[in-house]
Amino acid sequence: MTLLIPYFLSLTIGILALNILFSQQNRLSLPLFLALAFLTGMAESIFICFLGFLIFNRFHLPFIISAHLIEILIFLAFHIRRPLTKFRSAFKIPPLDPDLLIVLSLVGFLSWLYSSLYPNGGWDAWQVWNFKSKFLLLSGSRWKDLFDPILWRSSPHYPLALPLWNAWTAACAPHLLDLAARLNAILLNILTALVMFSTVRQYSNSRWIILPVLLPFTMPSYMLLATNQYADLFITVFFLASLTALFSYHRTHDVAFLAITGIFLGILSFTKPEGVILAAIIFLTGHMIFQRPSFLRRDALLFWIATGLALVPAAIFFLFLSPGNQTFFNGLISTEHPSTLSRLTIIFIFLGREILGMHGGGLWGLILLSALLNFKQAFQKKFALFFLPIILYLSVVGTYYWINTRFEILWWLSVSLKRILNSLIPAAVTWIILAICSQKKSSSITDAEARKHNPSSLP
Amino acid sequence: MSHTPEKHQFSWIKKIQIFRLPLIVIIASGILTINLIRTLQVVGDLQAKRRIKPYSFIGDQFAPIKAILKNESRVGYWSDRSLDDRQAAALLAQAQYVLTPSILELNALDHHFVIFDCRNKQDQINIIRTLGLKPLKISPAGFILAENPNIK
């Protein structure tokens, strides 16, 4: 039971924070509210743990718990100022949705099943992520030894979001760290499914939407990676949540969505170096999409402030703690390991094979086919929020594979490209479902308008 | 009724456009079904393997020396195996995970405690004797934890 205390505190903070942020006019559905609240609470807990390290130079559990309780009290004080009857103002409770229950139970069961096959996770789980979690939890004031270049196999230049979250969730029962890491992988899968389902449910009541939502979670190649306790799962869920929050802002103009997007971008940049790139791409794409005057003033300012504040931990990490990338050879200037044309060709072929081949269970093929068949809808300006970051991110990653010649390219692609593509799948699937739903919606609007203008023209 | 060549040219695209949603649903249903069958296969195969050889975390063999090393910030790890060998690399990584927060320094002998993991166990003992170290613990898996009395 003590293992559940950190989860409870993080979720409480997230619920209270979102309840303050979101206006009464744009109430979220309870499932989406809970998913975003959990992710916001996770982000807050990670930032508090990191602050604890900076202040006390060790994992300081009394400080971390006190900080959580103080934050909860402050948020409650905000609520007391409101009438008690409006306490639930930020979310609405929809009727029980059996589709949601099917999605959550199936994703939960499959995640548990796959995670039970490898209870200690994959190679990088014990070499990188869980090792760092354990070190942060147990090393006391020696925690900065984690950035010693002799630990280059554990990628000391990778930021600490997932290790801090694992350490926090195991803080009340350190001997259960392995179990906490496994539970976190299952939880992140469930949250990914919850964000996907509850986002698309806002646009369609069709039972069919559970089909595409379930697709990634039934793919063995996706689930084996999604339950191996890697930080890529953090990238998956926070990337998806950032895009859906930005998309919701586009629809509602509720600045609260921009505030939580900023928080999610902060976590993305604190998860992995490629998360920094992804966060920068999403931030810039957001500005390309929102060009209405109000965004340029008040909304943009809030977006910058939220993102700026949330980026502070990542900035501190990269400026003062990271030993720098130990595994980088600049192939553009190296004569021994140059970035050759053949290397670039291999990258393209491998990428094409992963996307168009059956390696990913045919899901990328279906995504591309659906995008082509719904070209007008899928590539509308508002959906650039989804497809531009995916295209730009893959371009940047491809360029990095080409320039960094530290590793033999075929081996490197085989161990990392699949993970990168996997982390984009839920966002890509959500994009396609939203595009198809918007097409159905716009065609029904067109019919309605046509009836209004010329009632005799329609049956 | 006459059609322009352009209309003829794109009529098949329009037909596909009409049936695009059912087409996507059919393909998605097919992929979902295949994936669920493959899930059963993958999970079934792994569970069958586990019945023959139960899951093990090879780093657990280092658990008995955790108590000895609990106050050591650095411990030497000496091995004559190449870390290109996946088994040897996995053993080091898992040993590091199990013995955290001590940091294992590969092939560093200038520590109070050194873990030896060699292919030939007799060579391993000879090296420890030559270096003047004192073997503290020999695991059933073959590694030896040795103490260097000259380094505190």
Coordinates of C-alpha atoms in Angstrom, one line a residue:
Chain A
M1 CA 0.0 0.0 0.0
T2 CA 2.9 2.4 0.8
L3 CA 3.8 2.1 -2.9
L4 CA 0.6 3.9 -3.8
I5 CA 1.2 7.0 -1.7
P6 CA 3.3 8.8 -4.3
Y7 CA 0.8 8.0 -7.0
F8 CA -2.0 9.4 -4.8
L9 CA -0.1 12.6 -4.0
S10 CA 0.9 13.2 -7.7
L11 CA -2.7 12.6 -8.9
T12 CA -4.1 14.9 -6.3
I13 CA -1.8 17.7 -7.3
G14 CA -2.7 17.2 -10.9
I15 CA -6.4 17.2 -10.3
L16 CA -6.3 20.3 -8.1
A17 CA -4.0 22.1 -10.6
L18 CA -6.2 21.4 -13.6
N19 CA -9.3 22.2 -11.7
I20 CA -7.9 25.7 -11.1
L21 CA -6.5 26.1 -14.6
F22 CA -9.6 25.1 -16.6
S23 CA -12.5 27.4 -17.0
Q24 CA -16.1 26.4 -16.3
Q25 CA -17.0 27.1 -19.9
N26 CA -14.7 24.5 -21.4
R27 CA -15.3 21.6 -19.1
L28 CA -13.3 18.4 -20.0
S29 CA -14.8 15.0 -20.0
L30 CA -13.7 13.1 -16.8
P31 CA -11.5 10.5 -18.6
L32 CA -9.5 13.2 -20.5
F33 CA -9.4 15.4 -17.3
L34 CA -8.0 12.5 -15.3
A35 CA -5.4 11.5 -17.9
L36 CA -4.2 15.1 -18.2
A37 CA -4.3 15.6 -14.4
F38 CA -2.2 12.5 -13.9
L39 CA 0.4 13.6 -16.4
T40 CA 0.5 17.1 -14.9
G41 CA 0.9 15.6 -11.4
M42 CA 3.7 13.4 -12.7
A43 CA 5.4 16.5 -14.1
E44 CA 5.0 18.4 -10.9
S45 CA 6.4 15.5 -8.8
I46 CA 9.4 15.1 -11.1
F47 CA 10.2 18.9 -10.8
I48 CA 9.8 18.7 -7.0
C49 CA 12.2 15.7 -6.7
F50 CA 14.7 17.5 -8.9
L51 CA 14.4 20.6 -6.7
G52 CA 15.0 18.4 -3.7
F53 CA 18.3 17.3 -5.2
L54 CA 19.4 20.8 -6.0
I55 CA 18.6 22.1 -2.4
F56 CA 19.6 19.1 -0.3
N57 CA 22.1 17.5 -2.6
R58 CA 20.4 14.1 -2.1
F59 CA 17.0 12.4 -2.5
H60 CA 15.3 14.1 0.4
L61 CA 12.0 12.3 1.0
P62 CA 10.7 14.5 3.9
F63 CA 11.2 17.6 1.7
I64 CA 9.5 15.9 -1.3
I65 CA 6.5 14.8 0.6
S66 CA 6.3 18.2 2.4
A67 CA 6.5 20.0 -0.9
H68 CA 3.7 17.9 -2.3
L69 CA 1.5 18.5 0.8
I70 CA 2.2 22.3 0.7
E71 CA 1.3 22.4 -3.0
I72 CA -1.9 20.5 -2.3
L73 CA -2.8 23.0 0.5
I74 CA -2.1 26.0 -1.7
F75 CA -4.3 24.6 -4.5
L76 CA -7.0 23.7 -1.9
A77 CA -6.9 27.3 -0.7
F78 CA -7.6 28.4 -4.3
H79 CA -10.6 26.1 -4.2
I80 CA -11.9 27.4 -0.9
R81 CA -12.2 30.8 -2.4
R82 CA -14.7 29.3 -4.8
P83 CA -18.2 28.1 -3.8
L84 CA -18.0 24.5 -2.9
T85 CA -20.8 23.6 -5.4
K86 CA -18.4 24.6 -8.2
F87 CA -15.6 22.3 -7.0
R88 CA -16.2 20.0 -9.9
S89 CA -16.3 22.8 -12.4
A90 CA -13.4 21.8 -14.6
F91 CA -14.8 18.4 -15.6
K92 CA -18.1 16.8 -16.5
I93 CA -19.0 13.2 -15.7
P94 CA -20.3 11.6 -18.8
P95 CA -22.5 8.4 -18.7
L96 CA -20.5 5.3 -18.3
D97 CA -18.8 4.5 -21.6
P98 CA -18.5 0.7 -22.2
D99 CA -16.0 1.4 -25.0
L100 CA -13.7 3.2 -22.6
L101 CA -13.9 0.2 -20.2
I102 CA -13.1 -2.1 -23.1
V103 CA -10.0 0.0 -24.1
L104 CA -8.7 0.4 -20.5
S105 CA -9.2 -3.2 -19.5
L106 CA -7.7 -4.6 -22.7
V107 CA -4.7 -2.2 -22.6
G108 CA -4.2 -2.8 -18.9
F109 CA -4.4 -6.6 -19.3
L110 CA -2.0 -6.7 -22.3
S111 CA 0.4 -4.3 -20.6
W112 CA 0.5 -6.5 -17.5
L113 CA 0.8 -9.7 -19.6
Y114 CA 3.8 -8.3 -21.6
S115 CA 5.5 -6.8 -18.6
S116 CA 5.3 -10.1 -16.8
L117 CA 7.4 -11.7 -19.5
Y118 CA 10.3 -9.4 -18.7
P119 CA 9.7 -8.2 -15.1
N120 CA 13.1 -6.4 -15.1
G121 CA 12.5 -4.7 -18.4
G122 CA 14.7 -4.6 -21.4
W123 CA 18.5 -4.0 -21.6
D124 CA 18.3 -0.2 -21.3
A125 CA 16.0 -0.5 -18.4
W126 CA 18.6 -2.0 -16.1
Q127 CA 21.6 -0.5 -17.8
V128 CA 20.2 3.1 -18.0
W129 CA 16.8 4.0 -16.6
N130 CA 16.3 1.7 -13.5
F131 CA 20.0 1.9 -12.7
K132 CA 19.7 5.7 -12.5
S133 CA 16.5 5.5 -10.5
K134 CA 18.1 3.2 -8.0
F135 CA 21.3 5.3 -7.8
L136 CA 19.3 8.5 -7.2
L137 CA 17.3 6.8 -4.5
L138 CA 20.2 5.2 -2.6
S139 CA 23.4 7.1 -3.3
G140 CA 22.8 10.0 -0.9
S141 CA 25.1 13.0 -1.5
R142 CA 27.1 11.0 -4.1
W143 CA 24.2 11.4 -6.6
K144 CA 26.4 13.5 -9.0
D145 CA 28.6 10.4 -9.6
L146 CA 25.9 9.4 -11.9
F147 CA 27.3 11.9 -14.4
D148 CA 30.8 10.4 -14.3
P149 CA 31.9 9.7 -17.8
I150 CA 33.1 6.2 -16.8
L151 CA 29.4 5.3 -16.7
W152 CA 29.2 6.1 -20.4
R153 CA 27.4 2.8 -21.0
S154 CA 24.5 4.2 -18.9
S155 CA 24.3 7.4 -21.0
P156 CA 25.0 9.9 -18.3
H157 CA 24.1 12.7 -20.7
Y158 CA 20.4 11.6 -20.7
P159 CA 18.2 13.7 -18.5
L160 CA 16.4 12.4 -15.4
A161 CA 12.6 12.6 -15.8
L162 CA 11.9 8.9 -15.8
P163 CA 14.6 8.0 -13.2
L164 CA 13.2 10.7 -10.9
W165 CA 9.6 9.4 -11.4
N166 CA 10.7 5.8 -10.7
A167 CA 12.6 6.9 -7.7
W168 CA 9.7 9.0 -6.4
T169 CA 7.2 6.2 -6.9
A170 CA 9.4 3.7 -5.1
A171 CA 10.5 6.2 -2.4
C172 CA 8.2 4.8 0.3
A173 CA 9.2 1.2 -0.4
P174 CA 12.7 1.3 -2.0
H175 CA 12.9 -2.5 -2.0
L176 CA 10.0 -2.5 -4.5
L177 CA 11.8 -0.3 -7.1
D178 CA 11.6 -3.1 -9.7
L179 CA 7.9 -3.4 -9.2
A180 CA 7.4 0.4 -9.3
A181 CA 9.2 0.6 -12.6
R182 CA 7.0 -2.2 -14.0
L183 CA 3.9 -0.6 -12.7
N184 CA 4.9 2.8 -14.2
A185 CA 5.3 1.2 -17.6
I186 CA 1.7 -0.3 -17.3
L187 CA 0.4 3.1 -16.0
L188 CA 2.0 5.0 -18.9
N189 CA 0.5 2.6 -21.4
I190 CA -3.0 3.1 -19.9
L191 CA -2.5 6.9 -19.8
T192 CA -1.5 6.8 -23.5
A193 CA -4.7 4.8 -24.4
L194 CA -6.8 7.1 -22.2
V195 CA -5.5 10.3 -23.8
M196 CA -6.0 8.8 -27.3
F197 CA -9.5 7.5 -26.6
S198 CA -10.8 10.5 -24.6
T199 CA -9.5 12.9 -27.2
V200 CA -11.1 11.3 -30.2
R201 CA -14.3 10.5 -28.2
Q202 CA -14.9 14.3 -28.1
Y203 CA -15.3 14.3 -31.9
S204 CA -17.2 11.0 -32.4
N205 CA -19.6 8.8 -30.6
S206 CA -19.0 5.9 -33.0
R207 CA -18.1 2.6 -31.5
W208 CA -15.6 2.1 -34.4
I209 CA -13.1 4.4 -32.8
I210 CA -12.0 1.8 -30.3
L211 CA -10.6 -0.2 -33.3
P212 CA -7.8 2.3 -34.2
V213 CA -7.2 3.2 -30.6
L214 CA -6.6 -0.5 -29.8
L215 CA -4.4 -1.1 -32.8
P216 CA -1.0 -0.1 -31.3
F217 CA -1.7 -2.0 -28.1
T218 CA -2.4 -5.2 -29.8
M219 CA 0.9 -5.1 -31.8
P220 CA 3.5 -7.4 -30.2
S221 CA 6.4 -5.3 -31.5
Y222 CA 4.9 -2.1 -30.0
M223 CA 3.9 -3.7 -26.7
L224 CA 7.3 -5.4 -26.2
L225 CA 8.9 -2.0 -26.4
A226 CA 6.1 -0.3 -24.5
T227 CA 6.5 -2.5 -21.5
N228 CA 10.3 -2.7 -21.3
Q229 CA 10.5 0.3 -18.9
Y230 CA 12.3 2.6 -21.3
A231 CA 12.0 6.4 -21.3
D232 CA 10.6 6.3 -24.8
L233 CA 7.2 5.6 -23.2
F234 CA 7.5 9.0 -21.5
I235 CA 8.2 10.5 -25.0
T236 CA 5.2 8.7 -26.4
V237 CA 2.7 9.9 -23.8
F238 CA 3.9 13.4 -23.3
F239 CA 4.3 13.9 -27.1
L240 CA 0.7 12.8 -27.6
A241 CA -0.6 14.8 -24.7
S242 CA 1.2 18.0 -25.9
L243 CA -0.3 17.6 -29.4
T244 CA -3.8 16.9 -28.1
A245 CA -3.6 19.8 -25.6
L246 CA -2.5 22.2 -28.4
F247 CA -5.2 20.8 -30.7
S248 CA -7.8 21.4 -27.9
Y249 CA -6.5 25.0 -27.6
H250 CA -7.0 25.4 -31.3
R251 CA -10.6 24.3 -30.8
T252 CA -11.6 26.0 -27.6
H253 CA -9.1 28.9 -27.3
D254 CA -8.8 28.0 -23.6
V255 CA -5.4 29.1 -22.5
A256 CA -5.2 26.4 -19.8
F257 CA -4.4 24.0 -22.6
L258 CA -1.4 26.1 -23.5
A259 CA -0.3 26.1 -19.9
I260 CA -0.3 22.3 -19.6
T261 CA 1.3 22.0 -23.1
G262 CA 4.2 24.1 -21.7
I263 CA 4.5 21.7 -18.7
F264 CA 4.5 18.7 -21.0
L265 CA 7.1 20.2 -23.2
G266 CA 9.3 20.8 -20.1
I267 CA 9.0 17.1 -19.3
L268 CA 9.7 16.0 -22.9
S269 CA 12.9 18.0 -22.8
F270 CA 13.8 16.5 -19.4
T271 CA 13.3 12.9 -20.7
K272 CA 15.9 12.4 -23.4
P273 CA 18.0 14.6 -25.7
E274 CA 15.7 13.8 -28.6
G275 CA 12.9 15.1 -26.3
V276 CA 14.5 18.5 -26.4
I277 CA 14.3 18.4 -30.2
L278 CA 10.7 17.2 -30.1
A279 CA 9.7 19.9 -27.6
A280 CA 11.4 22.6 -29.7
I281 CA 9.5 21.4 -32.8
I282 CA 6.1 21.3 -31.1
F283 CA 6.8 24.8 -29.6
L284 CA 7.6 26.2 -33.0
T285 CA 4.8 24.4 -34.8
G286 CA 2.3 25.8 -32.3
H287 CA 3.4 29.3 -33.3
M288 CA 3.1 28.5 -37.0
I289 CA -0.5 27.3 -36.5
F290 CA -1.9 30.0 -34.2
Q291 CA -1.7 33.2 -36.0
R292 CA -4.8 34.9 -34.7
P293 CA -4.1 38.2 -33.0
S294 CA -5.1 37.1 -29.5
F295 CA -2.6 34.3 -29.6
L296 CA 0.2 36.7 -30.4
R297 CA -0.5 38.6 -27.3
R298 CA -1.9 37.2 -24.0
D299 CA -2.0 33.5 -25.0
A300 CA 1.4 33.4 -26.5
L301 CA 2.8 35.1 -23.4
L302 CA 1.3 32.4 -21.2
F303 CA 2.6 29.7 -23.5
W304 CA 6.1 31.1 -23.3
I305 CA 6.0 31.5 -19.5
A306 CA 4.7 28.0 -18.9
T307 CA 7.2 26.5 -21.3
G308 CA 10.0 28.6 -20.1
L309 CA 9.4 27.6 -16.4
A310 CA 9.0 24.0 -17.3
L311 CA 12.2 24.0 -19.2
V312 CA 14.3 25.2 -16.2
P313 CA 15.1 21.6 -14.9
A314 CA 16.2 20.5 -18.4
A315 CA 18.3 23.7 -18.8
I316 CA 20.0 23.2 -15.4
F317 CA 20.7 19.6 -16.3
F318 CA 22.2 20.3 -19.7
L319 CA 24.2 23.3 -18.5
F320 CA 25.5 22.2 -15.1
L321 CA 25.1 18.4 -14.7
S322 CA 25.4 16.6 -18.0
P323 CA 28.9 15.4 -18.9
G324 CA 28.0 15.9 -22.6
N325 CA 27.4 13.3 -25.1
Q326 CA 30.1 10.6 -24.8
T327 CA 29.0 8.9 -27.9
F328 CA 29.2 11.5 -30.6
F329 CA 31.6 11.6 -33.6
N330 CA 31.0 14.4 -36.0
G331 CA 31.0 12.6 -39.3
L332 CA 31.0 15.9 -41.2
I333 CA 34.5 16.8 -40.0
S334 CA 35.9 13.3 -39.3
T335 CA 38.2 11.7 -41.9
E336 CA 38.2 8.3 -40.0
H337 CA 34.4 8.0 -39.6
P338 CA 32.9 10.3 -42.3
S339 CA 29.2 10.8 -43.0
T340 CA 29.0 9.0 -46.3
L341 CA 26.3 8.9 -49.0
S342 CA 26.0 5.2 -48.4
R343 CA 25.2 5.8 -44.7
L344 CA 22.5 8.2 -45.7
T345 CA 21.1 5.7 -48.3
I346 CA 21.0 2.9 -45.6
I347 CA 19.1 5.3 -43.3
F348 CA 16.5 6.0 -46.0
I349 CA 16.1 2.3 -46.9
F350 CA 15.8 1.3 -43.3
L351 CA 13.2 4.0 -42.5
G352 CA 11.2 3.1 -45.6
R353 CA 11.4 -0.6 -44.7
E354 CA 10.2 0.1 -41.1
I355 CA 7.3 2.3 -42.3
L356 CA 6.1 0.4 -45.3
G357 CA 7.1 -3.1 -44.4
M358 CA 5.3 -5.4 -42.0
H359 CA 7.8 -5.0 -39.3
G360 CA 5.5 -2.6 -37.4
G361 CA 2.5 -4.9 -37.8
G362 CA 1.4 -2.9 -40.9
L363 CA 0.3 0.0 -38.8
W364 CA 2.4 2.6 -40.4
G365 CA 1.2 1.5 -43.8
L366 CA -2.4 1.9 -42.6
I367 CA -1.6 5.3 -41.2
L368 CA -0.2 6.4 -44.6
L369 CA -3.0 4.9 -46.6
S370 CA -5.6 6.5 -44.4
A371 CA -3.8 9.9 -44.7
L372 CA -3.7 9.6 -48.5
L373 CA -7.4 8.5 -48.7
N374 CA -8.4 11.4 -46.5
F375 CA -5.8 13.8 -47.9
K376 CA -7.8 17.0 -47.8
Q377 CA -8.8 16.5 -44.2
A378 CA -5.6 14.9 -42.9
F379 CA -3.4 17.7 -44.2
Q380 CA -5.6 20.6 -43.2
K381 CA -3.7 23.4 -41.5
K382 CA -5.0 22.6 -38.0
F383 CA -3.7 19.0 -38.3
A384 CA -0.2 20.4 -39.1
L385 CA 0.0 20.3 -35.3
F386 CA 0.3 16.5 -35.7
F387 CA 1.9 15.7 -39.0
L388 CA 4.5 18.5 -39.0
P389 CA 6.2 17.5 -35.8
I390 CA 6.3 13.9 -36.9
I391 CA 7.8 14.7 -40.3
L392 CA 10.3 17.3 -38.8
Y393 CA 11.3 15.0 -36.0
L394 CA 12.0 12.1 -38.3
S395 CA 14.0 14.4 -40.5
V396 CA 16.1 15.6 -37.6
V397 CA 16.6 12.1 -36.3
G398 CA 17.6 10.9 -39.7
T399 CA 20.1 13.7 -40.0
Y400 CA 21.6 12.9 -36.6
Y401 CA 22.0 9.2 -37.6
W402 CA 23.9 10.4 -40.6
I403 CA 26.1 13.0 -38.9
N404 CA 26.9 11.0 -35.7
T405 CA 29.2 8.2 -36.9
R406 CA 30.1 6.8 -33.5
F407 CA 28.0 3.6 -34.1
E408 CA 27.8 1.2 -37.0
I409 CA 24.7 2.4 -38.7
L410 CA 22.8 -0.9 -39.3
W411 CA 23.2 -1.9 -35.6
W412 CA 22.2 1.6 -34.4
L413 CA 19.2 1.7 -36.6
S414 CA 18.1 -1.8 -35.6
V415 CA 18.2 -0.9 -31.9
S416 CA 16.9 2.6 -31.9
L417 CA 14.8 3.6 -34.9
K418 CA 12.0 1.2 -34.0
R419 CA 11.8 2.8 -30.6
I420 CA 11.6 6.3 -32.2
L421 CA 8.9 5.2 -34.6
N422 CA 7.0 3.5 -31.8
S423 CA 6.9 6.6 -29.8
L424 CA 5.2 8.5 -32.6
I425 CA 2.5 5.8 -33.3
P426 CA -0.2 6.9 -30.8
A427 CA 0.0 10.6 -32.0
A428 CA -0.1 9.5 -35.6
V429 CA -3.1 7.3 -35.0
T430 CA -4.9 10.1 -33.1
W431 CA -4.2 12.4 -36.0
I432 CA -5.8 10.1 -38.5
I433 CA -8.9 9.4 -36.4
L434 CA -9.4 13.1 -35.8
A435 CA -9.0 13.8 -39.5
I436 CA -11.6 11.2 -40.4
C437 CA -13.9 12.4 -37.7
S438 CA -13.5 16.0 -38.8
Q439 CA -14.4 14.9 -42.4
K440 CA -17.6 13.2 -41.2
K441 CA -18.4 16.3 -39.1
S442 CA -17.7 18.8 -41.8
S443 CA -19.8 16.8 -44.3
S444 CA -22.7 16.8 -41.9
I445 CA -22.3 20.5 -41.4
T446 CA -22.3 21.0 -45.1
D447 CA -25.5 19.0 -45.4
A448 CA -27.1 21.0 -42.6
E449 CA -26.0 24.3 -44.3
A450 CA -27.3 23.0 -47.7
R451 CA -30.7 22.2 -46.1
K452 CA -30.8 25.6 -44.6
H453 CA -30.1 27.4 -47.9
N454 CA -32.1 25.1 -50.2
P455 CA -34.4 22.7 -48.3
S456 CA -35.7 21.1 -51.4
S457 CA -32.3 20.1 -52.7
L458 CA -31.9 17.3 -50.1
P459 CA -34.1 14.3 -49.5
Chain B
M1 CA -24.2 11.1 -71.8
S2 CA -20.6 12.1 -72.5
H3 CA -17.7 12.2 -70.0
T4 CA -14.6 14.2 -70.5
P5 CA -11.4 12.1 -70.5
E6 CA -10.3 13.8 -67.3
K7 CA -13.5 12.6 -65.5
H8 CA -12.9 9.0 -66.8
Q9 CA -9.3 9.2 -65.6
F10 CA -10.2 10.0 -62.0
S11 CA -13.4 8.0 -61.7
W12 CA -11.7 5.1 -59.9
I13 CA -10.2 7.5 -57.4
K14 CA -13.8 8.8 -56.7
K15 CA -15.0 5.2 -56.2
I16 CA -12.2 4.6 -53.7
Q17 CA -13.1 7.9 -52.0
I18 CA -16.7 6.7 -51.5
F19 CA -15.5 3.4 -49.9
R20 CA -12.5 4.8 -48.1
L21 CA -14.0 4.6 -44.6
P22 CA -15.2 1.0 -44.9
L23 CA -11.9 0.2 -46.6
I24 CA -9.9 1.6 -43.7
V25 CA -12.1 -0.2 -41.1
I26 CA -11.7 -3.5 -42.9
I27 CA -7.9 -3.2 -43.1
A28 CA -7.8 -2.0 -39.5
S29 CA -9.9 -5.0 -38.4
G30 CA -7.7 -7.3 -40.3
I31 CA -4.5 -5.9 -38.7
L32 CA -6.1 -6.0 -35.3
T33 CA -7.1 -9.7 -35.8
I34 CA -3.6 -10.6 -37.0
N35 CA -2.0 -8.7 -34.2
L36 CA -4.1 -10.5 -31.6
I37 CA -3.2 -13.9 -33.1
R38 CA 0.4 -12.9 -33.1
T39 CA 0.1 -11.7 -29.5
L40 CA -1.1 -15.1 -28.5
Q41 CA 1.8 -16.7 -30.4
V42 CA 4.4 -14.4 -29.0
V43 CA 3.2 -14.7 -25.4
G44 CA 2.6 -18.5 -25.8
D45 CA 6.1 -19.1 -27.2
L46 CA 7.7 -17.1 -24.4
Q47 CA 5.7 -18.8 -21.7
A48 CA 6.6 -22.2 -23.2
K49 CA 10.3 -21.2 -23.1
R50 CA 9.9 -20.1 -19.5
R51 CA 8.5 -23.4 -18.5
I52 CA 11.7 -25.1 -19.8
K53 CA 14.1 -22.3 -18.6
P54 CA 12.5 -20.0 -15.9
Y55 CA 13.1 -16.3 -16.1
S56 CA 16.3 -15.2 -14.3
F57 CA 18.1 -12.0 -13.8
I58 CA 21.8 -13.0 -14.0
G59 CA 22.8 -10.0 -12.0
D60 CA 21.0 -11.6 -9.0
Q61 CA 24.1 -13.8 -8.5
F62 CA 25.8 -10.6 -7.1
A63 CA 23.1 -10.1 -4.5
P64 CA 25.0 -12.0 -1.7
I65 CA 27.9 -9.5 -1.8
K66 CA 25.7 -6.4 -1.6
A67 CA 26.0 -6.2 2.2
I68 CA 29.9 -6.3 2.0
L69 CA 30.0 -3.5 -0.6
K70 CA 27.2 -1.3 0.8
N71 CA 29.6 1.4 1.9
E72 CA 31.9 1.3 -1.1
S73 CA 31.5 4.1 -3.6
R74 CA 33.7 2.4 -6.2
V75 CA 34.5 -1.3 -6.8
G76 CA 36.8 -2.8 -9.4
Y77 CA 35.4 -5.2 -11.9
W78 CA 38.0 -7.3 -13.7
S79 CA 37.1 -9.5 -16.6
D80 CA 39.0 -11.0 -19.5
R81 CA 35.9 -11.3 -21.6
S82 CA 35.2 -9.0 -24.5
L83 CA 32.2 -6.8 -23.8
D84 CA 31.2 -7.3 -27.5
D85 CA 30.0 -10.6 -26.1
R86 CA 26.4 -9.9 -25.1
Q87 CA 26.5 -12.3 -22.2
A88 CA 29.5 -10.6 -20.7
A89 CA 28.1 -7.1 -21.3
A90 CA 24.8 -8.2 -19.7
L91 CA 26.5 -9.6 -16.7
L92 CA 28.4 -6.4 -16.1
A93 CA 25.3 -4.2 -16.6
Q94 CA 23.2 -6.3 -14.3
A95 CA 25.9 -6.6 -11.7
Q96 CA 26.1 -2.8 -11.8
Y97 CA 22.3 -2.6 -11.3
V98 CA 22.2 -5.0 -8.4
L99 CA 25.2 -3.4 -6.6
T100 CA 24.1 0.2 -7.0
P101 CA 24.9 2.6 -5.4
S102 CA 28.4 1.3 -5.7
I103 CA 29.9 2.1 -9.1
L104 CA 31.8 -0.7 -10.9
E105 CA 34.9 0.4 -12.6
L106 CA 35.8 -2.0 -15.4
N107 CA 39.3 -3.5 -15.3
A108 CA 40.3 -1.2 -12.4
L109 CA 42.4 -3.0 -9.8
D110 CA 43.2 0.0 -7.6
H111 CA 40.2 -0.4 -5.3
H112 CA 39.7 -2.0 -1.9
F113 CA 37.3 -4.5 -3.4
V114 CA 37.6 -6.1 -6.9
I115 CA 35.2 -8.5 -8.5
F116 CA 36.9 -11.0 -10.8
D117 CA 35.0 -12.7 -13.6
C118 CA 37.3 -14.7 -15.9
R119 CA 36.7 -17.4 -18.5
N120 CA 39.3 -19.7 -16.9
K121 CA 38.7 -20.1 -13.1
Q122 CA 42.3 -21.2 -12.4
D123 CA 43.7 -18.2 -14.2
Q124 CA 41.4 -16.1 -12.0
I125 CA 42.8 -17.5 -8.8
N126 CA 46.3 -17.1 -10.1
I127 CA 45.8 -13.4 -10.9
I128 CA 44.3 -12.8 -7.4
R129 CA 47.3 -14.5 -5.8
T130 CA 49.8 -12.7 -8.0
L131 CA 48.3 -9.3 -7.1
G132 CA 48.4 -10.2 -3.4
L133 CA 44.6 -9.9 -3.0
K134 CA 42.5 -11.9 -0.5
P135 CA 39.5 -13.8 -1.9
L136 CA 36.5 -13.1 0.2
K137 CA 33.6 -14.8 -1.6
I138 CA 33.4 -17.2 -4.4
S139 CA 30.0 -17.5 -6.1
P140 CA 28.6 -20.7 -7.5
A141 CA 28.5 -18.9 -10.9
G142 CA 32.3 -18.5 -10.7
F143 CA 33.0 -14.9 -9.9
I144 CA 35.3 -14.0 -7.0
L145 CA 35.1 -11.0 -4.7
A146 CA 38.6 -10.1 -3.6
E147 CA 39.9 -7.6 -1.1
N148 CA 43.1 -5.6 -1.4
P149 CA 44.4 -5.1 2.1
N150 CA 46.8 -2.5 0.9
I151 CA 44.1 -0.1 -0.3
K152 CA 41.6 1.3 2.3

